[in-house]
Each structure stands twice: as structure tokens, then as C-alpha cells.
């Protein structure tokens, strides 16, 4: 495939434009059969407007342009949607043009762009059983915003597997230090690091447990996947025993939990 970069902003005859940049990985993993979106992270060092489009026939090597047949490209927001179609393990090589335009531009045409760079990547349709078959953690006493009251639970009986946070527990695992004696336990568990993008597939993360005024008094490793609208976590029993528990992101207007009743 042919690579091209075009820049045309000059000041007093000197080059003065920085091209758009992206951190999209070479291979983007999408779960077959689950409609989702691929957010293409783009930015411009000059603060210019960045748009994404498919390369034209003339811009591709010997006309070898490729398009994603199972989705739609939102050029203004650089988002590629996926409608759930295709076959397991299909690979779709894609060539996009990242173009930057002066701030304030309202009419976008390649002829008035400041420059363009190629973005080449492959969409790989994979089978992700964890996005379909998981256990649900939805009890209110698991919410990070709820003091345990006289409730004291532990995840020492948790069976290793894939879990999804839902309902009163929240929709994800917190990614900042949670408080002691919250979410139904002594040492509340939260995830270090950010949640993955869908393109990253399954990633490794550490869960920390807050106790003795230390946000990460204990920790253990888990795995996380972005299922295109929600997250699933491969959880294990905390290695430090009791009383440690994984928290959900839920918050409650109530402060304490006593024997099944909120006060």
C-alpha cells in the first residue's frame, strides 16, 4: 500500500503546519455480532480541525482502496460504526485520510485542507464469549458511594470468571481510590489505570484495596475487555483474604446500609 503525506501551509515561504496524529493501533479488534463503534483518536498539534475520510481511488496504490462494508464512517467525529455483520476472523484492511483544516472552517473540501496523512489499520472480527456470557454484580451494597453500615462482606468465595457491573452497583469498576468501609466491606477494591478502548481488546489491570489509610494496601491482577457499550472483568478471589471486595461505580443518595435497609 502506498503511503502519502501532504502539507501545504506556508508562512513567508516556509513550512509551518503540523500534521494530524493518532494513537490507533494497527489492528482493531471488534466483537463479531455486537454493534459498536470504533473511536479514532485524532488530534492536531496546531489546534486545527481534523476530519477523517476514506482514501479515493486515485489516492490508493493501483486503486487498491478498501472500505469497511459493515459500518458507516462519521467523517466529522472520526468514528467508524460497526453494524454487527461479517464473519468470524474476517480481516478488513482500511485506509483513511486524516486531514486538518483551519479553525473556523465550515466548508470542508480536500482542496482547502492544510494537509493530510494516511492512516492504515485492520479491523479484525473476533469471537468474544466474555461479552455474551458473564455473571452480573448488581447489589446496592457493592456501590462505591455507600457506607457499609453493619454489612460486612468479602469476595473470598468469588469464582474466577467474567463479570459485569450493573444496576445499583454501578456500570463499571472505579478507577480512583475508593473509601475504606464502603461497598459492603472493610477494604474496598478499585482498578488502577483507565478502561481499555474496544480496539485494545483484553488488557491486564491491577485492582487495589484501600485499608489502613493506604489506597493500595493490597492488590491483585484482573483482565478487562471493552464490549462496545459496557465493560466485563475477569475477576479472581482477592489474594489477601477478608475483608476485601470489588466495588462498582454506583453512588447512592443514602449514606449507610443496615441489615438490608437503607438509611
Short mmCIF file of N, CA, C and O in Angstrom, two decimals, residues 30 32 86-92 123-127:
data_model
loop_
_atom_site.label_atom_id
_atom_site.label_comp_id
_atom_site.label_asym_id
_atom_site.label_seq_id
_atom_site.Cartn_x
_atom_site.Cartn_y
_atom_site.Cartn_z
N UNK A 30 -12.79 -6.12 16.99
CA UNK A 30 -14.22 -5.85 17.14
C UNK A 30 -14.93 -7.18 17.37
O UNK A 30 -14.66 -8.16 16.67
N UNK A 32 -17.51 -9.78 16.89
CA UNK A 32 -18.46 -10.10 15.84
C UNK A 32 -19.87 -10.24 16.40
O UNK A 32 -20.10 -10.86 17.44
N UNK A 86 -20.73 -9.55 9.14
CA UNK A 86 -19.44 -10.15 8.82
C UNK A 86 -19.29 -11.55 9.37
O UNK A 86 -20.20 -12.11 10.00
N UNK A 87 -18.12 -12.12 9.14
CA UNK A 87 -17.82 -13.48 9.55
C UNK A 87 -16.70 -13.50 10.59
O UNK A 87 -15.86 -12.61 10.62
N UNK A 88 -16.71 -14.53 11.40
CA UNK A 88 -15.70 -14.66 12.44
C UNK A 88 -14.30 -14.70 11.82
O UNK A 88 -14.07 -15.39 10.82
N UNK A 89 -13.40 -13.93 12.41
CA UNK A 89 -11.99 -13.84 12.00
C UNK A 89 -11.78 -13.15 10.66
O UNK A 89 -10.68 -13.22 10.09
N UNK A 90 -12.81 -12.46 10.15
CA UNK A 90 -12.60 -11.66 8.95
C UNK A 90 -11.66 -10.50 9.25
O UNK A 90 -11.67 -9.93 10.34
N UNK A 91 -10.85 -10.16 8.25
CA UNK A 91 -9.92 -9.04 8.35
C UNK A 91 -10.28 -8.00 7.29
O UNK A 91 -10.47 -8.34 6.13
N UNK A 92 -10.36 -6.75 7.71
CA UNK A 92 -10.69 -5.67 6.79
C UNK A 92 -9.60 -4.60 6.84
O UNK A 92 -9.57 -3.78 7.76
N UNK A 123 -9.33 -4.02 10.72
CA UNK A 123 -10.41 -4.39 11.63
C UNK A 123 -10.51 -5.92 11.61
O UNK A 123 -10.68 -6.53 10.56
N UNK A 124 -10.39 -6.51 12.79
CA UNK A 124 -10.42 -7.97 12.93
C UNK A 124 -11.67 -8.35 13.72
O UNK A 124 -11.84 -7.95 14.87
N UNK A 125 -12.58 -9.11 13.09
CA UNK A 125 -13.79 -9.56 13.77
C UNK A 125 -13.48 -10.81 14.59
O UNK A 125 -13.06 -11.83 14.04
N UNK A 126 -13.66 -10.72 15.89
CA UNK A 126 -13.29 -11.82 16.78
C UNK A 126 -14.51 -12.33 17.53
O UNK A 126 -15.53 -11.65 17.65
N UNK A 127 -14.38 -13.54 18.02
CA UNK A 127 -15.42 -14.14 18.85
C UNK A 127 -15.10 -13.87 20.30
O UNK A 127 -14.04 -14.25 20.79
#
